[in-house]
Amino acid sequence: MRQTALRPSAYPIAAIRADFPALHQKVHGKPLIYLDNAASSQKPRQVIETLAEFYAHDYANVHRGVHTLSERATARFEAAREAVRRFLNAKERAEIVFVRGTTEAINLVAQSYCRPRLQAGDEVLISAMEHHSNIVPWQLVCREKGAKLKVAPMNQKGELQLDEFAQLLGPQTRLVAVAHMSNALGTINPVKEICALAHLHGIPVLVDGAQAVPHLPVDVQALGCDFYAFSGHKLYGPTGIGVLYGKRALLEAMPPWQGGGEMIRRVTFEATEYNDLPYKFEAGTPAIAEAVGLGAAIEYLERLGLEAVERHEQELLAYATAKAKEIKGLKIIGEASSKGAILSFTLEGIHPHDVGTFLDHYGIAVRAGHHCAMPVMDFFNVPATTRASFALYNTYEEVDSLMAAIQEIIKVFG
Ligand code: PLP
C-alpha cells in the first residue's frame, strides 16, 4: 500500500518539508515529528519571510494614513482580503471580515446576528461534535434570551445523524451552527446538505471551518452557507488573525459588534454613522501584518493546490488507520466514512496524557486531552484521547515512527 500510495513525483513532499524550518530540529535527541496540526500548524518560510519583509519595509497603520507607507500597508492588507475572498470563492471582498480567529468570528455572529433576534422559546441548533467555541457562544446568548440550544446527535462512528438533524429544524430555529470538520474525530460533515435542509425552513447556517480549510477546498457559494469561520494559525498562517465570511445581506442587517475607530464614517456625541462592510465589524487597529501573513499562507496553498494536499493527507490517513488497526488495545475514536486527517485513539489501560508525554520523548508531538470537545469525550465515554493530526508536510515514515512508538508504550505500560 505504502509503495503505490507514495507517488513521490506527484506530490513534492521533500520540497514542501524544506519550506518549513521548524520541522528540521531535534526534540529529546530525536527528529521532530509534528502531529499536532489540528491545534496549530507550522509555518512555511514564505509566511515567515513575508512577515519579516512587511515589517521591514511596508509597515504602518492602515486606511487612515495619506503617507506612502500607510498606502502600501493598506494595499497589502486589502490584497490579503482579496486572497481570502478567492480562497473561499466569496462573491465580494466586503463579505470577508478580519477577526482574531474562529472563536471571535462565532462570538461576533452570536452577539450581532443572534442576540437581537432571539426571543424566549427560540432555538439554536448545533451538532453533538462541536468544539467548545461553537457551543459556549450560543449558550451565552441563549441563556440571556431564554432560548434553547438544541443538539443534533451523532452515531458511534462519529457521523452526524442527518435525518434527526432535519427533524430538529422548525419554525422556532433561528440559526444552525455546525463544524465542517470535527477537531476531535475528524468527521467531515455534509455541509451542503445541511445548508439545503436548513434553507428549506429559511434558517441561516454558520459553518465552523477551523479544521476544514487546511485540508480541503472550500467554496462558500457552492456550499450555500451563510457564515463561514476559520483561523489563520491552523492554515499555516500567523496567530491572531482569522476570518468571518458572511453573505452581504446578513452582514448589512447586523449591528456592529464592537465600537471604536475604523468602523465609523462620522461620529458626534449624539450619534454615530457606521462604516461600510466589512469595516463596520473591524473596530480598532486590525492585525495588519498577520493578515498579510495569512495572504501569504493562502498563496502558498494555492501554489500546491488543495486538491493535491487533500489527496496526500487522505492517503496518509488511510495508511495510519490501517496500521493503527493492527495494534491490539488501540481503539480509534471517530470512524466516519467521510473523514479528514485526524487519528484520535485510546490505548487500553493507559491514560492519554501518559501516551502524549511518552511520545514527546520520541520527538513526536501529539495532543492528549479533551480537545476542547468535552461533550464528544462524554459521548464516547472516555476522559480524553490521544490525537495525531496530519498536515501537508507529514510522511509515511513519520506514521511508521508513531506506530513503533505506540508499540513501545504498550510494551512499557500495557
Ligand atoms: N472550531 C474548531 C473545530 C477548532 O478545532 C478550533 C480550534 O481548535 C476552534 C473552533 C477555535 O479556533 P481558535 O482557537 O483559533 O479560535
PDB file of N, CA and C in Angstrom, residues 39-110:
ATOM      1  N   ALA A  39      -4.267  21.453  16.350  1.00  0.00           N
ATOM      2  CA  ALA A  39      -4.187  22.544  17.333  1.00  0.00           C
ATOM      3  C   ALA A  39      -3.615  23.792  16.671  1.00  0.00           C
ATOM      4  N   SER A  40      -2.506  23.621  15.960  1.00  0.00           N
ATOM      5  CA  SER A  40      -1.923  24.715  15.185  1.00  0.00           C
ATOM      6  C   SER A  40      -0.856  24.116  14.282  1.00  0.00           C
ATOM      7  N   SER A  41      -0.703  24.696  13.104  1.00  0.00           N
ATOM      8  CA  SER A  41       0.265  24.123  12.162  1.00  0.00           C
ATOM      9  C   SER A  41       1.536  24.953  12.138  1.00  0.00           C
ATOM     10  N   GLN A  42       2.628  24.350  11.641  1.00  0.00           N
ATOM     11  CA  GLN A  42       3.886  25.074  11.481  1.00  0.00           C
ATOM     12  C   GLN A  42       3.803  25.999  10.249  1.00  0.00           C
ATOM     13  N   LYS A  43       4.769  26.921  10.187  1.00  0.00           N
ATOM     14  CA  LYS A  43       4.677  27.967   9.142  1.00  0.00           C
ATOM     15  C   LYS A  43       5.771  27.788   8.083  1.00  0.00           C
ATOM     16  N   PRO A  44       5.402  27.928   6.809  1.00  0.00           N
ATOM     17  CA  PRO A  44       6.441  27.875   5.780  1.00  0.00           C
ATOM     18  C   PRO A  44       7.261  29.164   5.778  1.00  0.00           C
ATOM     19  N   ARG A  45       8.487  29.080   5.264  1.00  0.00           N
ATOM     20  CA  ARG A  45       9.342  30.280   5.254  1.00  0.00           C
ATOM     21  C   ARG A  45       8.696  31.392   4.427  1.00  0.00           C
ATOM     22  N   GLN A  46       7.844  31.033   3.460  1.00  0.00           N
ATOM     23  CA  GLN A  46       7.168  32.062   2.654  1.00  0.00           C
ATOM     24  C   GLN A  46       6.312  32.969   3.544  1.00  0.00           C
ATOM     25  N   VAL A  47       5.719  32.398   4.596  1.00  0.00           N
ATOM     26  CA  VAL A  47       4.916  33.192   5.536  1.00  0.00           C
ATOM     27  C   VAL A  47       5.839  33.956   6.489  1.00  0.00           C
ATOM     28  N   ILE A  48       6.833  33.249   7.015  1.00  0.00           N
ATOM     29  CA  ILE A  48       7.765  33.875   7.970  1.00  0.00           C
ATOM     30  C   ILE A  48       8.474  35.057   7.305  1.00  0.00           C
ATOM     31  N   GLU A  49       8.931  34.839   6.064  1.00  0.00           N
ATOM     32  CA  GLU A  49       9.666  35.903   5.358  1.00  0.00           C
ATOM     33  C   GLU A  49       8.749  37.066   4.978  1.00  0.00           C
ATOM     34  N   THR A  50       7.506  36.751   4.649  1.00  0.00           N
ATOM     35  CA  THR A  50       6.559  37.828   4.318  1.00  0.00           C
ATOM     36  C   THR A  50       6.364  38.737   5.537  1.00  0.00           C
ATOM     37  N   LEU A  51       6.223  38.125   6.718  1.00  0.00           N
ATOM     38  CA  LEU A  51       6.040  38.928   7.938  1.00  0.00           C
ATOM     39  C   LEU A  51       7.251  39.825   8.166  1.00  0.00           C
ATOM     40  N   ALA A  52       8.451  39.229   8.071  1.00  0.00           N
ATOM     41  CA  ALA A  52       9.689  39.985   8.342  1.00  0.00           C
ATOM     42  C   ALA A  52       9.847  41.116   7.320  1.00  0.00           C
ATOM     43  N   GLU A  53       9.592  40.776   6.062  1.00  0.00           N
ATOM     44  CA  GLU A  53       9.785  41.752   4.978  1.00  0.00           C
ATOM     45  C   GLU A  53       8.739  42.876   5.076  1.00  0.00           C
ATOM     46  N   PHE A  54       7.518  42.513   5.462  1.00  0.00           N
ATOM     47  CA  PHE A  54       6.459  43.524   5.604  1.00  0.00           C
ATOM     48  C   PHE A  54       6.819  44.498   6.721  1.00  0.00           C
ATOM     49  N   TYR A  55       7.254  43.951   7.861  1.00  0.00           N
ATOM     50  CA  TYR A  55       7.639  44.831   8.981  1.00  0.00           C
ATOM     51  C   TYR A  55       8.858  45.682   8.619  1.00  0.00           C
ATOM     52  N   ALA A  56       9.759  45.108   7.804  1.00  0.00           N
ATOM     53  CA  ALA A  56      10.986  45.835   7.468  1.00  0.00           C
ATOM     54  C   ALA A  56      10.750  46.967   6.463  1.00  0.00           C
ATOM     55  N   HIS A  57       9.708  46.828   5.609  1.00  0.00           N
ATOM     56  CA  HIS A  57       9.570  47.800   4.515  1.00  0.00           C
ATOM     57  C   HIS A  57       8.250  48.567   4.453  1.00  0.00           C
ATOM     58  N   ASP A  58       7.152  47.863   4.675  1.00  0.00           N
ATOM     59  CA  ASP A  58       5.858  48.452   4.320  1.00  0.00           C
ATOM     60  C   ASP A  58       4.957  48.730   5.516  1.00  0.00           C
ATOM     61  N   TYR A  59       5.447  48.471   6.724  1.00  0.00           N
ATOM     62  CA  TYR A  59       4.551  48.534   7.874  1.00  0.00           C
ATOM     63  C   TYR A  59       4.131  49.969   8.234  1.00  0.00           C
ATOM     64  N   ALA A  60       2.850  50.141   8.423  1.00  0.00           N
ATOM     65  CA  ALA A  60       2.259  51.365   9.002  1.00  0.00           C
ATOM     66  C   ALA A  60       0.819  51.023   9.319  1.00  0.00           C
ATOM     67  N   ASN A  61       0.108  51.943   9.978  1.00  0.00           N
ATOM     68  CA  ASN A  61      -1.313  51.657  10.209  1.00  0.00           C
ATOM     69  C   ASN A  61      -2.078  51.794   8.882  1.00  0.00           C
ATOM     70  N   VAL A  62      -3.211  51.108   8.816  1.00  0.00           N
ATOM     71  CA  VAL A  62      -3.924  51.040   7.536  1.00  0.00           C
ATOM     72  C   VAL A  62      -5.102  52.008   7.485  1.00  0.00           C
ATOM     73  N   HIS A  63      -5.510  52.297   6.249  1.00  0.00           N
ATOM     74  CA  HIS A  63      -6.740  53.037   5.926  1.00  0.00           C
ATOM     75  C   HIS A  63      -6.706  54.521   6.281  1.00  0.00           C
ATOM     76  N   ARG A  64      -6.066  54.881   7.408  1.00  0.00           N
ATOM     77  CA  ARG A  64      -6.212  56.269   7.848  1.00  0.00           C
ATOM     78  C   ARG A  64      -5.143  57.217   7.310  1.00  0.00           C
ATOM     79  N   GLY A  65      -4.031  56.640   6.846  1.00  0.00           N
ATOM     80  CA  GLY A  65      -2.895  57.495   6.505  1.00  0.00           C
ATOM     81  C   GLY A  65      -2.935  57.950   5.068  1.00  0.00           C
ATOM     82  N   VAL A  66      -2.352  59.142   4.821  1.00  0.00           N
ATOM     83  CA  VAL A  66      -2.216  59.579   3.433  1.00  0.00           C
ATOM     84  C   VAL A  66      -0.767  59.400   2.985  1.00  0.00           C
ATOM     85  N   HIS A  67       0.088  58.967   3.918  1.00  0.00           N
ATOM     86  CA  HIS A  67       1.504  58.844   3.540  1.00  0.00           C
ATOM     87  C   HIS A  67       1.766  57.519   2.847  1.00  0.00           C
ATOM     88  N   THR A  68       2.920  57.420   2.240  1.00  0.00           N
ATOM     89  CA  THR A  68       3.237  56.296   1.353  1.00  0.00           C
ATOM     90  C   THR A  68       3.184  54.953   2.068  1.00  0.00           C
ATOM     91  N   LEU A  69       3.802  54.892   3.260  1.00  0.00           N
ATOM     92  CA  LEU A  69       3.840  53.604   3.955  1.00  0.00           C
ATOM     93  C   LEU A  69       2.436  53.119   4.315  1.00  0.00           C
ATOM     94  N   SER A  70       1.599  54.051   4.746  1.00  0.00           N
ATOM     95  CA  SER A  70       0.238  53.664   5.090  1.00  0.00           C
ATOM     96  C   SER A  70      -0.509  53.170   3.844  1.00  0.00           C
ATOM     97  N   GLU A  71      -0.245  53.830   2.731  1.00  0.00           N
ATOM     98  CA  GLU A  71      -0.909  53.388   1.496  1.00  0.00           C
ATOM     99  C   GLU A  71      -0.431  52.012   1.073  1.00  0.00           C
ATOM    100  N   ARG A  72       0.881  51.768   1.255  1.00  0.00           N
ATOM    101  CA  ARG A  72       1.422  50.448   0.900  1.00  0.00           C
ATOM    102  C   ARG A  72       0.862  49.370   1.833  1.00  0.00           C
ATOM    103  N   ALA A  73       0.839  49.687   3.138  1.00  0.00           N
ATOM    104  CA  ALA A  73       0.331  48.711   4.117  1.00  0.00           C
ATOM    105  C   ALA A  73      -1.139  48.409   3.833  1.00  0.00           C
ATOM    106  N   THR A  74      -1.900  49.466   3.502  1.00  0.00           N
ATOM    107  CA  THR A  74      -3.325  49.284   3.204  1.00  0.00           C
ATOM    108  C   THR A  74      -3.505  48.407   1.967  1.00  0.00           C
ATOM    109  N   ALA A  75      -2.699  48.657   0.955  1.00  0.00           N
ATOM    110  CA  ALA A  75      -2.817  47.865  -0.282  1.00  0.00           C
ATOM    111  C   ALA A  75      -2.541  46.392   0.016  1.00  0.00           C
ATOM    112  N   ARG A  76      -1.545  46.125   0.856  1.00  0.00           N
ATOM    113  CA  ARG A  76      -1.201  44.717   1.141  1.00  0.00           C
ATOM    114  C   ARG A  76      -2.252  44.068   2.042  1.00  0.00           C
ATOM    115  N   PHE A  77      -2.770  44.841   2.974  1.00  0.00           N
ATOM    116  CA  PHE A  77      -3.837  44.341   3.867  1.00  0.00           C
ATOM    117  C   PHE A  77      -5.065  43.977   3.032  1.00  0.00           C
ATOM    118  N   GLU A  78      -5.429  44.851   2.112  1.00  0.00           N
ATOM    119  CA  GLU A  78      -6.616  44.602   1.283  1.00  0.00           C
ATOM    120  C   GLU A  78      -6.351  43.507   0.243  1.00  0.00           C
ATOM    121  N   ALA A  79      -5.096  43.371  -0.171  1.00  0.00           N
ATOM    122  CA  ALA A  79      -4.762  42.259  -1.091  1.00  0.00           C
ATOM    123  C   ALA A  79      -4.938  40.930  -0.359  1.00  0.00           C
ATOM    124  N   ALA A  80      -4.637  40.922   0.941  1.00  0.00           N
ATOM    125  CA  ALA A  80      -4.833  39.698   1.735  1.00  0.00           C
ATOM    126  C   ALA A  80      -6.323  39.370   1.819  1.00  0.00           C
ATOM    127  N   ARG A  81      -7.135  40.396   1.944  1.00  0.00           N
ATOM    128  CA  ARG A  81      -8.587  40.173   1.992  1.00  0.00           C
ATOM    129  C   ARG A  81      -9.058  39.565   0.651  1.00  0.00           C
ATOM    130  N   GLU A  82      -8.485  40.076  -0.429  1.00  0.00           N
ATOM    131  CA  GLU A  82      -8.842  39.544  -1.743  1.00  0.00           C
ATOM    132  C   GLU A  82      -8.394  38.073  -1.864  1.00  0.00           C
ATOM    133  N   ALA A  83      -7.222  37.764  -1.278  1.00  0.00           N
ATOM    134  CA  ALA A  83      -6.745  36.366  -1.301  1.00  0.00           C
ATOM    135  C   ALA A  83      -7.729  35.463  -0.556  1.00  0.00           C
ATOM    136  N   VAL A  84      -8.254  35.937   0.568  1.00  0.00           N
ATOM    137  CA  VAL A  84      -9.240  35.153   1.330  1.00  0.00           C
ATOM    138  C   VAL A  84     -10.524  34.999   0.508  1.00  0.00           C
ATOM    139  N   ARG A  85     -10.939  36.076  -0.115  1.00  0.00           N
ATOM    140  CA  ARG A  85     -12.164  36.004  -0.934  1.00  0.00           C
ATOM    141  C   ARG A  85     -12.037  34.923  -2.010  1.00  0.00           C
ATOM    142  N   ARG A  86     -10.876  34.948  -2.683  1.00  0.00           N
ATOM    143  CA  ARG A  86     -10.601  33.967  -3.748  1.00  0.00           C
ATOM    144  C   ARG A  86     -10.585  32.549  -3.166  1.00  0.00           C
ATOM    145  N   PHE A  87      -9.915  32.419  -2.032  1.00  0.00           N
ATOM    146  CA  PHE A  87      -9.738  31.122  -1.370  1.00  0.00           C
ATOM    147  C   PHE A  87     -11.084  30.488  -1.019  1.00  0.00           C
ATOM    148  N   LEU A  88     -12.021  31.323  -0.570  1.00  0.00           N
ATOM    149  CA  LEU A  88     -13.350  30.813  -0.177  1.00  0.00           C
ATOM    150  C   LEU A  88     -14.361  30.898  -1.313  1.00  0.00           C
ATOM    151  N   ASN A  89     -13.952  31.511  -2.405  1.00  0.00           N
ATOM    152  CA  ASN A  89     -14.859  31.843  -3.508  1.00  0.00           C
ATOM    153  C   ASN A  89     -16.083  32.634  -3.021  1.00  0.00           C
ATOM    154  N   ALA A  90     -15.837  33.613  -2.185  1.00  0.00           N
ATOM    155  CA  ALA A  90     -16.911  34.537  -1.791  1.00  0.00           C
ATOM    156  C   ALA A  90     -17.181  35.468  -2.968  1.00  0.00           C
ATOM    157  N   LYS A  91     -18.396  36.014  -2.993  1.00  0.00           N
ATOM    158  CA  LYS A  91     -18.766  36.890  -4.116  1.00  0.00           C
ATOM    159  C   LYS A  91     -17.956  38.169  -4.121  1.00  0.00           C
ATOM    160  N   GLU A  92     -17.778  38.757  -2.931  1.00  0.00           N
ATOM    161  CA  GLU A  92     -17.113  40.056  -2.887  1.00  0.00           C
ATOM    162  C   GLU A  92     -16.283  40.218  -1.610  1.00  0.00           C
ATOM    163  N   ARG A  93     -15.303  41.120  -1.715  1.00  0.00           N
ATOM    164  CA  ARG A  93     -14.380  41.353  -0.594  1.00  0.00           C
ATOM    165  C   ARG A  93     -15.108  41.876   0.638  1.00  0.00           C
ATOM    166  N   ALA A  94     -16.220  42.589   0.410  1.00  0.00           N
ATOM    167  CA  ALA A  94     -16.965  43.164   1.537  1.00  0.00           C
ATOM    168  C   ALA A  94     -17.521  42.087   2.456  1.00  0.00           C
ATOM    169  N   GLU A  95     -17.570  40.841   1.960  1.00  0.00           N
ATOM    170  CA  GLU A  95     -18.115  39.747   2.767  1.00  0.00           C
ATOM    171  C   GLU A  95     -17.046  39.073   3.625  1.00  0.00           C
ATOM    172  N   ILE A  96     -15.811  39.583   3.548  1.00  0.00           N
ATOM    173  CA  ILE A  96     -14.698  38.983   4.302  1.00  0.00           C
ATOM    174  C   ILE A  96     -14.324  39.914   5.449  1.00  0.00           C
ATOM    175  N   VAL A  97     -14.658  39.505   6.661  1.00  0.00           N
ATOM    176  CA  VAL A  97     -14.356  40.305   7.854  1.00  0.00           C
ATOM    177  C   VAL A  97     -13.141  39.698   8.541  1.00  0.00           C
ATOM    178  N   PHE A  98     -12.121  40.517   8.783  1.00  0.00           N
ATOM    179  CA  PHE A  98     -10.969  40.021   9.539  1.00  0.00           C
ATOM    180  C   PHE A  98     -11.286  40.072  11.034  1.00  0.00           C
ATOM    181  N   VAL A  99     -11.021  38.956  11.687  1.00  0.00           N
ATOM    182  CA  VAL A  99     -11.217  38.842  13.142  1.00  0.00           C
ATOM    183  C   VAL A  99      -9.973  38.158  13.715  1.00  0.00           C
ATOM    184  N   ARG A 100     -10.013  37.869  15.018  1.00  0.00           N
ATOM    185  CA  ARG A 100      -8.836  37.237  15.631  1.00  0.00           C
ATOM    186  C   ARG A 100      -8.734  35.748  15.313  1.00  0.00           C
ATOM    187  N   GLY A 101      -9.866  35.127  15.076  1.00  0.00           N
ATOM    188  CA  GLY A 101      -9.854  33.694  14.806  1.00  0.00           C
ATOM    189  C   GLY A 101     -11.274  33.164  14.773  1.00  0.00           C
ATOM    190  N   THR A 102     -11.388  31.852  14.692  1.00  0.00           N
ATOM    191  CA  THR A 102     -12.709  31.215  14.615  1.00  0.00           C
ATOM    192  C   THR A 102     -13.573  31.590  15.812  1.00  0.00           C
ATOM    193  N   THR A 103     -12.964  31.551  16.989  1.00  0.00           N
ATOM    194  CA  THR A 103     -13.710  31.845  18.217  1.00  0.00           C
ATOM    195  C   THR A 103     -14.347  33.224  18.139  1.00  0.00           C
ATOM    196  N   GLU A 104     -13.559  34.204  17.727  1.00  0.00           N
ATOM    197  CA  GLU A 104     -14.104  35.565  17.663  1.00  0.00           C
ATOM    198  C   GLU A 104     -15.180  35.671  16.580  1.00  0.00           C
ATOM    199  N   ALA A 105     -14.980  34.967  15.470  1.00  0.00           N
ATOM    200  CA  ALA A 105     -15.969  35.013  14.384  1.00  0.00           C
ATOM    201  C   ALA A 105     -17.318  34.478  14.878  1.00  0.00           C
ATOM    202  N   ILE A 106     -17.282  33.378  15.613  1.00  0.00           N
ATOM    203  CA  ILE A 106     -18.537  32.782  16.082  1.00  0.00           C
ATOM    204  C   ILE A 106     -19.189  33.693  17.133  1.00  0.00           C
ATOM    205  N   ASN A 107     -18.380  34.243  18.007  1.00  0.00           N
ATOM    206  CA  ASN A 107     -18.940  35.173  19.000  1.00  0.00           C
ATOM    207  C   ASN A 107     -19.560  36.395  18.338  1.00  0.00           C
ATOM    208  N   LEU A 108     -18.925  36.848  17.259  1.00  0.00           N
ATOM    209  CA  LEU A 108     -19.475  38.003  16.535  1.00  0.00           C
ATOM    210  C   LEU A 108     -20.887  37.680  16.036  1.00  0.00           C
ATOM    211  N   VAL A 109     -21.049  36.505  15.435  1.00  0.00           N
ATOM    212  CA  VAL A 109     -22.369  36.132  14.894  1.00  0.00           C
ATOM    213  C   VAL A 109     -23.364  35.928  16.048  1.00  0.00           C
ATOM    214  N   ALA A 110     -22.893  35.318  17.135  1.00  0.00           N
ATOM    215  CA  ALA A 110     -23.792  35.095  18.280  1.00  0.00           C
ATOM    216  C   ALA A 110     -24.295  36.431  18.821  1.00  0.00           C
TER     217      ALA A 110
END
